[in-house]
Amino acid sequence: MVQVAAERTEMKTLSALTQTLEKAGFNTQFLVLEEGIKSLASDRIYKPNQVKIVNFYRFEGDSNPEDNAILYAIEAISGERGLLIDAYGSEGDINTSNFIVEVESIHKQDHTHHSYN
């Protein structure tokens, strides 16, 4: 029980959760470009069909809407794992939002077509 409470406390801030996920192997930062998502560690660029969103976490600023962010834990087809941070609301990046929507759409289609193998 104490460990669960500690984990919840650690995940209350973006920086604390980022550190926790880095310890879990999400070691690179990703950046969305026109061509795809780029690993800042390997310089490799991945297309939406080459990554999956392992998990995501939403943070809401209590006093400032500019503090609203989503942290995505991402795994690439190569096995590379990392993080992508996106603001949302009026501060959001449309390219990042579009990339995430495309990734989610691909995985929904894959799940629909392969769920009864």
Short mmCIF file of N, CA and C in Angstrom, two decimals, residues 7-115:
data_model
loop_
_atom_site.label_atom_id
_atom_site.label_comp_id
_atom_site.label_asym_id
_atom_site.label_seq_id
_atom_site.Cartn_x
_atom_site.Cartn_y
_atom_site.Cartn_z
N GLU A 7 3.89 5.89 -5.52
CA GLU A 7 3.81 6.00 -6.97
C GLU A 7 2.81 7.07 -7.37
N ARG A 8 1.68 7.14 -6.70
CA ARG A 8 0.70 8.18 -7.02
C ARG A 8 1.27 9.56 -6.77
N THR A 9 1.98 9.72 -5.68
CA THR A 9 2.60 11.01 -5.37
C THR A 9 3.61 11.37 -6.46
N GLU A 10 4.44 10.41 -6.89
CA GLU A 10 5.45 10.66 -7.90
C GLU A 10 4.84 11.09 -9.23
N MET A 11 3.64 10.66 -9.50
CA MET A 11 3.04 10.91 -10.80
C MET A 11 2.18 12.17 -10.82
N LYS A 12 2.25 12.98 -9.78
CA LYS A 12 1.44 14.19 -9.75
C LYS A 12 2.03 15.33 -10.56
N THR A 13 3.34 15.30 -10.82
CA THR A 13 3.94 16.36 -11.61
C THR A 13 4.54 15.78 -12.88
N LEU A 14 4.59 16.60 -13.90
CA LEU A 14 5.15 16.19 -15.18
C LEU A 14 6.61 15.79 -15.03
N SER A 15 7.39 16.56 -14.31
CA SER A 15 8.81 16.25 -14.18
C SER A 15 9.03 14.95 -13.39
N ALA A 16 8.26 14.71 -12.35
CA ALA A 16 8.41 13.48 -11.57
C ALA A 16 8.03 12.26 -12.40
N LEU A 17 6.95 12.36 -13.15
CA LEU A 17 6.53 11.24 -13.98
C LEU A 17 7.54 11.00 -15.10
N THR A 18 8.08 12.05 -15.67
CA THR A 18 9.10 11.90 -16.71
C THR A 18 10.29 11.12 -16.16
N GLN A 19 10.73 11.44 -14.97
CA GLN A 19 11.85 10.73 -14.35
C GLN A 19 11.50 9.26 -14.11
N THR A 20 10.29 8.99 -13.65
CA THR A 20 9.85 7.62 -13.40
C THR A 20 9.84 6.81 -14.70
N LEU A 21 9.32 7.40 -15.77
CA LEU A 21 9.26 6.69 -17.05
C LEU A 21 10.66 6.49 -17.65
N GLU A 22 11.53 7.45 -17.45
CA GLU A 22 12.91 7.29 -17.92
C GLU A 22 13.58 6.11 -17.22
N LYS A 23 13.34 5.95 -15.92
CA LYS A 23 13.86 4.80 -15.17
C LYS A 23 13.27 3.49 -15.69
N ALA A 24 12.06 3.55 -16.25
CA ALA A 24 11.40 2.36 -16.79
C ALA A 24 11.82 2.08 -18.24
N GLY A 25 12.76 2.85 -18.77
CA GLY A 25 13.30 2.56 -20.10
C GLY A 25 12.84 3.48 -21.22
N PHE A 26 12.05 4.49 -20.91
CA PHE A 26 11.61 5.46 -21.93
C PHE A 26 12.66 6.58 -21.95
N ASN A 27 13.80 6.29 -22.60
CA ASN A 27 15.00 7.11 -22.44
C ASN A 27 15.19 8.22 -23.45
N THR A 28 14.48 8.20 -24.55
CA THR A 28 14.68 9.25 -25.54
C THR A 28 13.53 10.24 -25.50
N GLN A 29 13.77 11.39 -26.05
CA GLN A 29 12.70 12.36 -26.27
C GLN A 29 12.35 12.31 -27.74
N PHE A 30 11.08 12.41 -28.05
CA PHE A 30 10.62 12.44 -29.43
C PHE A 30 10.15 13.84 -29.79
N LEU A 31 10.31 14.17 -31.05
CA LEU A 31 9.90 15.46 -31.58
C LEU A 31 9.13 15.20 -32.87
N VAL A 32 7.94 15.78 -33.02
CA VAL A 32 7.15 15.60 -34.23
C VAL A 32 7.63 16.57 -35.30
N LEU A 33 7.95 16.01 -36.46
CA LEU A 33 8.34 16.78 -37.64
C LEU A 33 7.34 16.52 -38.75
N GLU A 34 7.48 17.20 -39.84
CA GLU A 34 6.59 16.98 -40.98
C GLU A 34 6.70 15.54 -41.50
N GLU A 35 7.91 14.97 -41.44
CA GLU A 35 8.15 13.62 -41.97
C GLU A 35 7.71 12.51 -41.03
N GLY A 36 7.55 12.82 -39.76
CA GLY A 36 7.19 11.80 -38.77
C GLY A 36 7.65 12.23 -37.40
N ILE A 37 7.93 11.26 -36.55
CA ILE A 37 8.38 11.54 -35.19
C ILE A 37 9.86 11.18 -35.10
N LYS A 38 10.65 12.11 -34.60
CA LYS A 38 12.10 11.94 -34.58
C LYS A 38 12.59 11.65 -33.16
N SER A 39 13.44 10.62 -33.05
CA SER A 39 14.11 10.34 -31.79
C SER A 39 15.29 11.29 -31.67
N LEU A 40 15.36 12.02 -30.58
CA LEU A 40 16.48 12.92 -30.37
C LEU A 40 17.74 12.16 -29.94
N ALA A 41 17.59 10.88 -29.55
CA ALA A 41 18.74 10.07 -29.16
C ALA A 41 19.41 9.44 -30.38
N SER A 42 18.61 8.89 -31.30
CA SER A 42 19.17 8.16 -32.44
C SER A 42 19.06 8.92 -33.76
N ASP A 43 18.32 10.02 -33.78
CA ASP A 43 18.03 10.80 -34.99
C ASP A 43 17.18 10.03 -36.00
N ARG A 44 16.66 8.89 -35.61
CA ARG A 44 15.80 8.11 -36.50
C ARG A 44 14.41 8.73 -36.55
N ILE A 45 13.81 8.71 -37.74
CA ILE A 45 12.46 9.25 -37.91
C ILE A 45 11.50 8.09 -38.16
N TYR A 46 10.42 8.07 -37.41
CA TYR A 46 9.41 7.00 -37.51
C TYR A 46 8.11 7.57 -38.06
N LYS A 47 7.45 6.77 -38.88
CA LYS A 47 6.12 7.09 -39.39
C LYS A 47 5.08 6.63 -38.36
N PRO A 48 3.84 7.11 -38.47
CA PRO A 48 2.82 6.72 -37.49
C PRO A 48 2.61 5.21 -37.38
N ASN A 49 2.80 4.47 -38.47
CA ASN A 49 2.60 3.02 -38.41
C ASN A 49 3.80 2.29 -37.80
N GLN A 50 4.84 3.04 -37.41
CA GLN A 50 6.04 2.44 -36.83
C GLN A 50 6.16 2.68 -35.33
N VAL A 51 5.15 3.29 -34.73
CA VAL A 51 5.17 3.54 -33.29
C VAL A 51 3.84 3.16 -32.67
N LYS A 52 3.89 2.93 -31.37
CA LYS A 52 2.64 2.73 -30.63
C LYS A 52 2.71 3.53 -29.35
N ILE A 53 1.58 3.98 -28.90
CA ILE A 53 1.47 4.71 -27.64
C ILE A 53 1.26 3.68 -26.55
N VAL A 54 2.23 3.55 -25.67
CA VAL A 54 2.15 2.58 -24.58
C VAL A 54 1.22 3.09 -23.50
N ASN A 55 1.32 4.39 -23.22
CA ASN A 55 0.46 5.01 -22.22
C ASN A 55 0.51 6.52 -22.40
N PHE A 56 -0.42 7.22 -21.79
CA PHE A 56 -0.39 8.67 -21.81
C PHE A 56 -0.93 9.21 -20.50
N TYR A 57 -0.49 10.41 -20.16
CA TYR A 57 -0.84 11.03 -18.89
C TYR A 57 -1.18 12.49 -19.15
N ARG A 58 -2.28 12.94 -18.62
CA ARG A 58 -2.74 14.31 -18.82
C ARG A 58 -2.49 15.11 -17.54
N PHE A 59 -1.93 16.29 -17.73
CA PHE A 59 -1.68 17.20 -16.62
C PHE A 59 -2.43 18.49 -16.87
N GLU A 60 -3.11 18.98 -15.82
CA GLU A 60 -3.86 20.22 -15.94
C GLU A 60 -3.33 21.23 -14.94
N GLY A 61 -2.96 22.39 -15.45
CA GLY A 61 -2.46 23.45 -14.57
C GLY A 61 -3.61 24.03 -13.76
N ASP A 62 -3.43 24.10 -12.47
CA ASP A 62 -4.48 24.63 -11.59
C ASP A 62 -4.73 26.12 -11.82
N SER A 63 -3.65 26.86 -12.02
CA SER A 63 -3.82 28.31 -12.12
C SER A 63 -3.57 28.86 -13.52
N ASN A 64 -2.92 28.08 -14.38
CA ASN A 64 -2.55 28.60 -15.69
C ASN A 64 -2.87 27.57 -16.77
N PRO A 65 -3.78 27.87 -17.69
CA PRO A 65 -4.11 26.93 -18.76
C PRO A 65 -2.92 26.57 -19.64
N GLU A 66 -1.88 27.41 -19.63
CA GLU A 66 -0.68 27.10 -20.42
C GLU A 66 0.08 25.91 -19.84
N ASP A 67 -0.24 25.50 -18.62
CA ASP A 67 0.41 24.35 -17.99
C ASP A 67 -0.24 23.03 -18.38
N ASN A 68 -1.27 23.06 -19.20
CA ASN A 68 -1.93 21.84 -19.63
C ASN A 68 -1.03 21.08 -20.59
N ALA A 69 -0.79 19.79 -20.30
CA ALA A 69 0.10 19.00 -21.14
C ALA A 69 -0.31 17.54 -21.10
N ILE A 70 0.07 16.82 -22.15
CA ILE A 70 -0.10 15.37 -22.21
C ILE A 70 1.30 14.79 -22.43
N LEU A 71 1.64 13.79 -21.63
CA LEU A 71 2.89 13.08 -21.76
C LEU A 71 2.59 11.72 -22.36
N TYR A 72 3.17 11.44 -23.52
CA TYR A 72 2.98 10.16 -24.19
C TYR A 72 4.21 9.29 -24.00
N ALA A 73 4.02 8.05 -23.56
CA ALA A 73 5.09 7.05 -23.51
C ALA A 73 4.97 6.26 -24.81
N ILE A 74 6.02 6.29 -25.63
CA ILE A 74 5.96 5.76 -26.99
C ILE A 74 7.02 4.69 -27.18
N GLU A 75 6.64 3.64 -27.91
CA GLU A 75 7.60 2.60 -28.30
C GLU A 75 7.60 2.49 -29.82
N ALA A 76 8.81 2.53 -30.39
CA ALA A 76 8.97 2.43 -31.84
C ALA A 76 9.18 0.98 -32.24
N ILE A 77 8.98 0.72 -33.52
CA ILE A 77 9.11 -0.62 -34.07
C ILE A 77 10.51 -1.20 -33.83
N SER A 78 11.51 -0.34 -33.72
CA SER A 78 12.89 -0.76 -33.48
C SER A 78 13.12 -1.19 -32.03
N GLY A 79 12.15 -0.91 -31.16
CA GLY A 79 12.31 -1.19 -29.74
C GLY A 79 12.70 0.05 -28.94
N GLU A 80 13.04 1.12 -29.64
CA GLU A 80 13.38 2.37 -28.98
C GLU A 80 12.15 2.90 -28.25
N ARG A 81 12.36 3.34 -27.02
CA ARG A 81 11.25 3.85 -26.21
C ARG A 81 11.57 5.24 -25.72
N GLY A 82 10.55 6.10 -25.71
CA GLY A 82 10.78 7.46 -25.28
C GLY A 82 9.50 8.20 -24.99
N LEU A 83 9.65 9.51 -24.82
CA LEU A 83 8.55 10.36 -24.38
C LEU A 83 8.31 11.48 -25.36
N LEU A 84 7.04 11.84 -25.48
CA LEU A 84 6.63 13.00 -26.27
C LEU A 84 5.70 13.82 -25.38
N ILE A 85 6.02 15.09 -25.23
CA ILE A 85 5.19 15.98 -24.42
C ILE A 85 4.49 16.95 -25.36
N ASP A 86 3.18 17.08 -25.18
CA ASP A 86 2.39 17.99 -26.00
C ASP A 86 1.50 18.83 -25.11
N ALA A 87 1.49 20.11 -25.36
CA ALA A 87 0.52 20.97 -24.69
C ALA A 87 -0.84 20.71 -25.33
N TYR A 88 -1.91 20.99 -24.63
CA TYR A 88 -3.22 20.89 -25.27
C TYR A 88 -4.04 22.12 -24.96
N GLY A 89 -5.13 22.21 -25.66
CA GLY A 89 -5.92 23.44 -25.57
C GLY A 89 -5.36 24.45 -26.55
N SER A 90 -5.44 25.69 -26.22
CA SER A 90 -5.00 26.74 -27.14
C SER A 90 -3.49 26.72 -27.36
N GLU A 91 -2.74 26.08 -26.47
CA GLU A 91 -1.28 26.03 -26.59
C GLU A 91 -0.81 24.78 -27.34
N GLY A 92 -1.72 23.91 -27.76
CA GLY A 92 -1.34 22.65 -28.39
C GLY A 92 -0.71 22.82 -29.75
N ASP A 93 0.11 21.85 -30.12
CA ASP A 93 0.76 21.83 -31.43
C ASP A 93 -0.07 20.97 -32.37
N ILE A 94 -0.55 21.54 -33.44
CA ILE A 94 -1.44 20.83 -34.36
C ILE A 94 -0.72 19.65 -35.03
N ASN A 95 0.58 19.79 -35.32
CA ASN A 95 1.32 18.69 -35.93
C ASN A 95 1.41 17.49 -34.99
N THR A 96 1.66 17.75 -33.72
CA THR A 96 1.72 16.67 -32.74
C THR A 96 0.34 16.03 -32.59
N SER A 97 -0.68 16.84 -32.48
CA SER A 97 -2.05 16.31 -32.35
C SER A 97 -2.42 15.45 -33.55
N ASN A 98 -2.11 15.91 -34.75
CA ASN A 98 -2.42 15.14 -35.95
C ASN A 98 -1.65 13.82 -35.99
N PHE A 99 -0.37 13.84 -35.58
CA PHE A 99 0.43 12.62 -35.56
C PHE A 99 -0.17 11.61 -34.59
N ILE A 100 -0.53 12.06 -33.40
CA ILE A 100 -1.11 11.16 -32.38
C ILE A 100 -2.43 10.58 -32.87
N VAL A 101 -3.27 11.40 -33.48
CA VAL A 101 -4.55 10.91 -34.02
C VAL A 101 -4.29 9.83 -35.07
N GLU A 102 -3.30 10.04 -35.92
CA GLU A 102 -2.98 9.06 -36.97
C GLU A 102 -2.48 7.75 -36.36
N VAL A 103 -1.62 7.83 -35.34
CA VAL A 103 -1.13 6.63 -34.66
C VAL A 103 -2.30 5.87 -34.04
N GLU A 104 -3.16 6.58 -33.34
CA GLU A 104 -4.31 5.93 -32.70
C GLU A 104 -5.24 5.30 -33.73
N SER A 105 -5.44 5.97 -34.85
CA SER A 105 -6.31 5.46 -35.91
C SER A 105 -5.75 4.16 -36.49
N ILE A 106 -4.46 4.12 -36.72
CA ILE A 106 -3.81 2.92 -37.27
C ILE A 106 -3.97 1.76 -36.30
N HIS A 107 -3.74 1.99 -35.02
CA HIS A 107 -3.82 0.91 -34.05
C HIS A 107 -5.25 0.45 -33.82
N LYS A 108 -6.22 1.34 -33.96
CA LYS A 108 -7.62 0.91 -33.87
C LYS A 108 -7.96 0.01 -35.04
N GLN A 109 -7.49 0.35 -36.25
CA GLN A 109 -7.73 -0.48 -37.43
C GLN A 109 -7.05 -1.83 -37.28
N ASP A 110 -5.80 -1.84 -36.81
CA ASP A 110 -5.07 -3.08 -36.60
C ASP A 110 -5.80 -3.97 -35.60
N HIS A 111 -6.28 -3.38 -34.52
CA HIS A 111 -6.99 -4.14 -33.50
C HIS A 111 -8.29 -4.73 -34.06
N THR A 112 -8.98 -3.96 -34.89
CA THR A 112 -10.23 -4.43 -35.48
C THR A 112 -9.99 -5.59 -36.42
N HIS A 113 -8.94 -5.49 -37.23
CA HIS A 113 -8.68 -6.53 -38.24
C HIS A 113 -7.99 -7.75 -37.69
N HIS A 114 -7.30 -7.66 -36.56
CA HIS A 114 -6.51 -8.77 -36.07
C HIS A 114 -7.01 -9.33 -34.74
N SER A 115 -8.19 -8.95 -34.31
CA SER A 115 -8.62 -9.34 -32.99
C SER A 115 -9.10 -10.79 -32.93
#
